[in-house]
PDB file of C-alpha atoms in Angstrom:
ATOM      1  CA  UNK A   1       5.024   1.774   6.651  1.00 74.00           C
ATOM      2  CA  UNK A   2       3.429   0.176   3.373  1.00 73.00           C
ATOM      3  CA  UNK A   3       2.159   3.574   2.774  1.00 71.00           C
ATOM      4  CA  UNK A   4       5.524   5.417   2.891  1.00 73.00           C
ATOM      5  CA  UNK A   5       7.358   2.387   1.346  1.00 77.00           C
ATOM      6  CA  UNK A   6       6.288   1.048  -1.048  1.00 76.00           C
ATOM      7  CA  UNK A   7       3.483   3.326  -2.313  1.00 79.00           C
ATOM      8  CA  UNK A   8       5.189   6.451  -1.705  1.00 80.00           C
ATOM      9  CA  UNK A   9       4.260   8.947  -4.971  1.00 77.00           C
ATOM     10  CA  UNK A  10       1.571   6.101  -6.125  1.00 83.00           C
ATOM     11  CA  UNK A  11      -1.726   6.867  -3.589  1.00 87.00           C
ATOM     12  CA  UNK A  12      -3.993   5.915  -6.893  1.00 89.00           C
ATOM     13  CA  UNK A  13      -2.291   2.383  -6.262  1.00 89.00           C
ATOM     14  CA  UNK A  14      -2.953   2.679  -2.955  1.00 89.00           C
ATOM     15  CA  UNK A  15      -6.743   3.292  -3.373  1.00 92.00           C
ATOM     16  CA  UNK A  16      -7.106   0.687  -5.465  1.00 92.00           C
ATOM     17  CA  UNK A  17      -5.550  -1.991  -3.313  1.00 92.00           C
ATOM     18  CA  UNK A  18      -8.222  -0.387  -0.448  1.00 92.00           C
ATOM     19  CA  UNK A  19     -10.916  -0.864  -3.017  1.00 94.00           C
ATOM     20  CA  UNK A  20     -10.162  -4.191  -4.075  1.00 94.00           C
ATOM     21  CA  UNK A  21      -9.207  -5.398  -0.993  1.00 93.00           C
ATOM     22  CA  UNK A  22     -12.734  -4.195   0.142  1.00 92.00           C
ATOM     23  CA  UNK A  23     -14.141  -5.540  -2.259  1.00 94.00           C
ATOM     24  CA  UNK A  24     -12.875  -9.051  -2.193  1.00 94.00           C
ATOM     25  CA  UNK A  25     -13.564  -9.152   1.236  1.00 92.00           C
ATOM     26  CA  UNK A  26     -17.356  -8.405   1.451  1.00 92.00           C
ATOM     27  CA  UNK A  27     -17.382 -10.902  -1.445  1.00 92.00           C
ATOM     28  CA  UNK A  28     -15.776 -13.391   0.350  1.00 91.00           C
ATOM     29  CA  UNK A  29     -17.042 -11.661   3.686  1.00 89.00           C
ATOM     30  CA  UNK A  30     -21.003 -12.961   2.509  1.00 90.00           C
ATOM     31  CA  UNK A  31     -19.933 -16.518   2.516  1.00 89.00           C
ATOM     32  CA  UNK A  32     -18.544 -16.724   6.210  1.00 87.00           C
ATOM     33  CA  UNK A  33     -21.725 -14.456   7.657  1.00 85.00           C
ATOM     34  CA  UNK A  34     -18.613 -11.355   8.570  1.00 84.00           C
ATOM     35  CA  UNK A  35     -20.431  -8.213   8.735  1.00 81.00           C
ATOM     36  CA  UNK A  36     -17.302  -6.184  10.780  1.00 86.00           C
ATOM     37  CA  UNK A  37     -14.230  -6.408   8.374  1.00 87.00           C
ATOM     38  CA  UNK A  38     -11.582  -3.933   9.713  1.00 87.00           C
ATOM     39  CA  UNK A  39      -9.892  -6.308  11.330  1.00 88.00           C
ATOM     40  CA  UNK A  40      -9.427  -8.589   8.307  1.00 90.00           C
ATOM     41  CA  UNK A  41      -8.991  -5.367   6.145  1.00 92.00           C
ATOM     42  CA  UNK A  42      -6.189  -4.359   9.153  1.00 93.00           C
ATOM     43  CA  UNK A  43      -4.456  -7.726   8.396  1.00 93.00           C
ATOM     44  CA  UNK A  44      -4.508  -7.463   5.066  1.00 94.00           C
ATOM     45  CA  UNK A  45      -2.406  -4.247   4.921  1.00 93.00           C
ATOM     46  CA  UNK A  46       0.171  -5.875   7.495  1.00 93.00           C
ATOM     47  CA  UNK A  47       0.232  -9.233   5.031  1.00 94.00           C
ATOM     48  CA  UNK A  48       1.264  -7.304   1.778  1.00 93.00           C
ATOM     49  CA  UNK A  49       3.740  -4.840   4.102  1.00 91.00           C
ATOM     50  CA  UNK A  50       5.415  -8.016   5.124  1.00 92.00           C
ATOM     51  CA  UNK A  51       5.340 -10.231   2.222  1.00 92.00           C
ATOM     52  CA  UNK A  52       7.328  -7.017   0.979  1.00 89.00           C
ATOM     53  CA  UNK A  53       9.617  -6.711   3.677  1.00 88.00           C
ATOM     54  CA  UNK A  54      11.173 -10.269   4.144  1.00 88.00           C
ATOM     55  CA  UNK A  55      13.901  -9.625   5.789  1.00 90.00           C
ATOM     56  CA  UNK A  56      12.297  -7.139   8.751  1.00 86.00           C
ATOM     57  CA  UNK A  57      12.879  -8.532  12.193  1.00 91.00           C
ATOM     58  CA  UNK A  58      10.369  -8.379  14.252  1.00 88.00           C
ATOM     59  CA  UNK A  59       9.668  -8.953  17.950  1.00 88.00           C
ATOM     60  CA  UNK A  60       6.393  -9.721  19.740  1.00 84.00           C
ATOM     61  CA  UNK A  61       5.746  -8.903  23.206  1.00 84.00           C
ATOM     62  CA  UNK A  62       9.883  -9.240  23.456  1.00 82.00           C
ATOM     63  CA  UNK A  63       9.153 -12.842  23.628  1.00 83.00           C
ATOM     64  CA  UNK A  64       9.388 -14.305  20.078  1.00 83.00           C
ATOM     65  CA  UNK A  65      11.636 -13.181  17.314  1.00 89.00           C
ATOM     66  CA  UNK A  66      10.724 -13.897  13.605  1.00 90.00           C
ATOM     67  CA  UNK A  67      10.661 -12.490  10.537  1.00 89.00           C
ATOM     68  CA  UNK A  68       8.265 -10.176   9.167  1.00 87.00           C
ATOM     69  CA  UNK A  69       6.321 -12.579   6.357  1.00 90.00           C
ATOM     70  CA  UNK A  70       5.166 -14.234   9.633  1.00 91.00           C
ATOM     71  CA  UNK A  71       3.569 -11.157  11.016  1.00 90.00           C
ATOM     72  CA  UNK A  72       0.294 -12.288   9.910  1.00 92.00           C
ATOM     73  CA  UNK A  73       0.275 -15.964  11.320  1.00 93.00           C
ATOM     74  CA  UNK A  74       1.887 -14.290  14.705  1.00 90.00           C
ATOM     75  CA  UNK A  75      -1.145 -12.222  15.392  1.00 89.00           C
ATOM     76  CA  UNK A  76      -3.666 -15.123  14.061  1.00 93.00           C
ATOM     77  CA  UNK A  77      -2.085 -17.203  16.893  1.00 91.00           C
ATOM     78  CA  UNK A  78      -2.404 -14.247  19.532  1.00 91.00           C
ATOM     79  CA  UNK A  79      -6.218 -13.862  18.570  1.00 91.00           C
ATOM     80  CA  UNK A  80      -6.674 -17.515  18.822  1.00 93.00           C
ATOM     81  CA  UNK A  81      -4.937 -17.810  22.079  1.00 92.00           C
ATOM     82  CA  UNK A  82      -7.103 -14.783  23.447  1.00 92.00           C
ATOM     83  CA  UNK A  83     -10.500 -17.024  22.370  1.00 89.00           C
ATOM     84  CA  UNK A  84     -11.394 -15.049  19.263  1.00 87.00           C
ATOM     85  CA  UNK A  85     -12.426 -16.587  15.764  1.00 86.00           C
ATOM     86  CA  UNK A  86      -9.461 -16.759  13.603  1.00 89.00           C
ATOM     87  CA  UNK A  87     -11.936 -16.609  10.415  1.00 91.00           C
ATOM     88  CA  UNK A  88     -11.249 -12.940  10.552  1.00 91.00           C
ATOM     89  CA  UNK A  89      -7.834 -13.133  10.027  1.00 92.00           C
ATOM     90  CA  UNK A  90      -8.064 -15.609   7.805  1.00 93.00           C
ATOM     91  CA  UNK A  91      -9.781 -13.533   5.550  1.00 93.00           C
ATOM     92  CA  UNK A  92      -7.215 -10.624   6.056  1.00 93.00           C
ATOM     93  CA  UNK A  93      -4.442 -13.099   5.189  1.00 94.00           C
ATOM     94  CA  UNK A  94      -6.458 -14.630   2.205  1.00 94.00           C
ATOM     95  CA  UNK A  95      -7.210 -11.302   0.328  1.00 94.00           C
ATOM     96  CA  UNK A  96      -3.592 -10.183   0.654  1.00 94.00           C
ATOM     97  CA  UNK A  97      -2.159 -13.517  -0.719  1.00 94.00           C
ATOM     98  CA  UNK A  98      -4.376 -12.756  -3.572  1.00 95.00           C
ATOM     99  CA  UNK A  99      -3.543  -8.971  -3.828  1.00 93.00           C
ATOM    100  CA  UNK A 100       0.435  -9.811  -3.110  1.00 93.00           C
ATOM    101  CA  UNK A 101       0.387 -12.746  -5.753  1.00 94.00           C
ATOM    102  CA  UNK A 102      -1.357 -10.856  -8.578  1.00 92.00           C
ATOM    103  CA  UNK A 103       0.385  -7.338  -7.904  1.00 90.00           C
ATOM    104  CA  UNK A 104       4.355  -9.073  -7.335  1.00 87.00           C
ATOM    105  CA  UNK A 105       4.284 -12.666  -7.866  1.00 89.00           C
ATOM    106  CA  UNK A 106       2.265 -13.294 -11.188  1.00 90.00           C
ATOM    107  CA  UNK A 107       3.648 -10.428 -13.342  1.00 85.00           C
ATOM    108  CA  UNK A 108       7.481 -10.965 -12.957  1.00 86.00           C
ATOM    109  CA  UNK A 109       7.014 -14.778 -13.898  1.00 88.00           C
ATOM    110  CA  UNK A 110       7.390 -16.351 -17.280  1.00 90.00           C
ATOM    111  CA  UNK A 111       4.271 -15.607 -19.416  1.00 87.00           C
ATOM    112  CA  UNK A 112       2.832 -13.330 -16.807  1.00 84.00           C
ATOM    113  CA  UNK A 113       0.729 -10.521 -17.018  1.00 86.00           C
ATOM    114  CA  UNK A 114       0.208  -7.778 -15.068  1.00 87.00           C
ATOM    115  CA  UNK A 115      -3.646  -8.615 -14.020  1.00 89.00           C
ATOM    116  CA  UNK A 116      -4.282  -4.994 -11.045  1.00 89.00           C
ATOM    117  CA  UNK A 117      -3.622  -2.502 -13.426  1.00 89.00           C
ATOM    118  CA  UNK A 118      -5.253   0.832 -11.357  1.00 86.00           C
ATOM    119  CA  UNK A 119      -7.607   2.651 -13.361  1.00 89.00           C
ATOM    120  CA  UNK A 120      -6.489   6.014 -15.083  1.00 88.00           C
ATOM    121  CA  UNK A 121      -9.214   7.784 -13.491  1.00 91.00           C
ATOM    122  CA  UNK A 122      -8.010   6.747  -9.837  1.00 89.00           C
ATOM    123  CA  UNK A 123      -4.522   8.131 -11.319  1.00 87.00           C
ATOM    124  CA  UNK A 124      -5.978  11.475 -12.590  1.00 87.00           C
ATOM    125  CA  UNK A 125      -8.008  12.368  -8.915  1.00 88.00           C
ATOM    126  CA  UNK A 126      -4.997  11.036  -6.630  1.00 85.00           C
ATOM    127  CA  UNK A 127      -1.430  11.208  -7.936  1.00 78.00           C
ATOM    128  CA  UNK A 128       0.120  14.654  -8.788  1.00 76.00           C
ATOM    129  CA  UNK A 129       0.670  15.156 -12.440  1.00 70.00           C
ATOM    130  CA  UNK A 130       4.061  15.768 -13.712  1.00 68.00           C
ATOM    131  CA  UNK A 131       5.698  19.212 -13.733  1.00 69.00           C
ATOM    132  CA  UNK A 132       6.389  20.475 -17.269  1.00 67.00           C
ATOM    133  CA  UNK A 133       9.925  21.196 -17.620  1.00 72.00           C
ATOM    134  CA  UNK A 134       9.441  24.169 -19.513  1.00 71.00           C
ATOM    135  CA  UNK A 135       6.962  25.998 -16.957  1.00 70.00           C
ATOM    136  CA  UNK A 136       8.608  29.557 -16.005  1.00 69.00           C
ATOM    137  CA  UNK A 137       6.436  30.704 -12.740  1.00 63.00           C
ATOM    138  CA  UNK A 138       5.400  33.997 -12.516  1.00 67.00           C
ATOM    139  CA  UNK A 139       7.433  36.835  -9.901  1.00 60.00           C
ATOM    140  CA  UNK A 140       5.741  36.611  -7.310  1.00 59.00           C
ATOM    141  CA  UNK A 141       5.355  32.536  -7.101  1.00 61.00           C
ATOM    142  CA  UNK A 142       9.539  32.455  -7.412  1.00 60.00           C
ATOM    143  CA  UNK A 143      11.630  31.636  -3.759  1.00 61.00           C
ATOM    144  CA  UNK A 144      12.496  35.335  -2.881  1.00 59.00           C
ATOM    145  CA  UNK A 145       9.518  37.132  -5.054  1.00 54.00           C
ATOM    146  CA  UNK A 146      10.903  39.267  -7.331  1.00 55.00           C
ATOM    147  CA  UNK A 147      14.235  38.867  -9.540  1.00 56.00           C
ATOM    148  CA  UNK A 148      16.421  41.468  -7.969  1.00 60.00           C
ATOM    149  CA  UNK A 149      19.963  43.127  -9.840  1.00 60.00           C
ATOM    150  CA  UNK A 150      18.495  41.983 -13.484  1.00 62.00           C
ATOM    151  CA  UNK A 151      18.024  45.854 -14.137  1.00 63.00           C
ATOM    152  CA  UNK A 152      20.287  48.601 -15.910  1.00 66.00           C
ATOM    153  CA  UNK A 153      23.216  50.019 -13.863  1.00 67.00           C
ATOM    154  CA  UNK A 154      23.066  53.318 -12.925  1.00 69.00           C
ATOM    155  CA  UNK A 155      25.433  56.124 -13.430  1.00 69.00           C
ATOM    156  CA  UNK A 156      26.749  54.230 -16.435  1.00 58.00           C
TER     157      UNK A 156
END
């Protein structure tokens, strides 16, 4: 759903929250002795999809009912209660604070700056470029080939 929400038509922004993201977290990954970081990569995604989606209700296991921003601290509960090491998800949940705060908190506040800018080279391999307005396509690349009845009457 982050995907199709709110990066539809931007996949260079996209990649570049997957490559910082990554990034951060083998940074951060080398301090806590992580080697395996999908799952903290996995709860990253869902912590920026529902920072961005407040209002989402969501249901888990059709016994609790909360709203979406507590996705994240749901499922680190369900990992602790199943015996696993929350550090994982910590890490998920700490890389997508900072990607969340830097991408939509920091730039619409006073004196902020826009700090993730994605690089124009990630722009020129992933997202389409523009159509020109003026482009006339060729016969054959036209809906229905060929522009038929444009020709001289006959007989007249």
């Amino acid at each position: 759903m982050l995907e199709e929400g709110s990066f539809r038509g931007r996949t260079a922004d996209f990649v570049f929250m997957f490559l910082f993201g990554g990034f951060l977290m083998t940074i951060f990954g080398l301090f806590v002795s992580l080697v395996f970081l999908g799952q903290a990569f996995t709860i990253m995604l869902v912590y920026v999809w529902s920072r961005r989606n407040p209002y989402v209700r969501m249901n888990f296991f059709g016994l609790l009912n909360f709203q979406a921003p507590f996705l994240p601290w749901v499922l680190m509960g369900f990992s602790l209660l199943l015996g696993n090491s929350i550090i994982v998800d910590l890490l998920g949940i700490a890389v997508g604070h900072i990607y969340f705060f830097l991408e939509d908190v920091f730039p619409i506040q006073p004196g902020g700056i826009r700090i993730l800018k994605t690089p124009s080279i990630l722009k020129a391999i992933f997202d389409t470029p523009d159509e020109d307005p003026n482009y006339n396509p060729l016969p054959e690349e036209r809906p229905g080939g060929f522009a038929w009845g444009e020709g001289q009457r006959l007989g007249g």
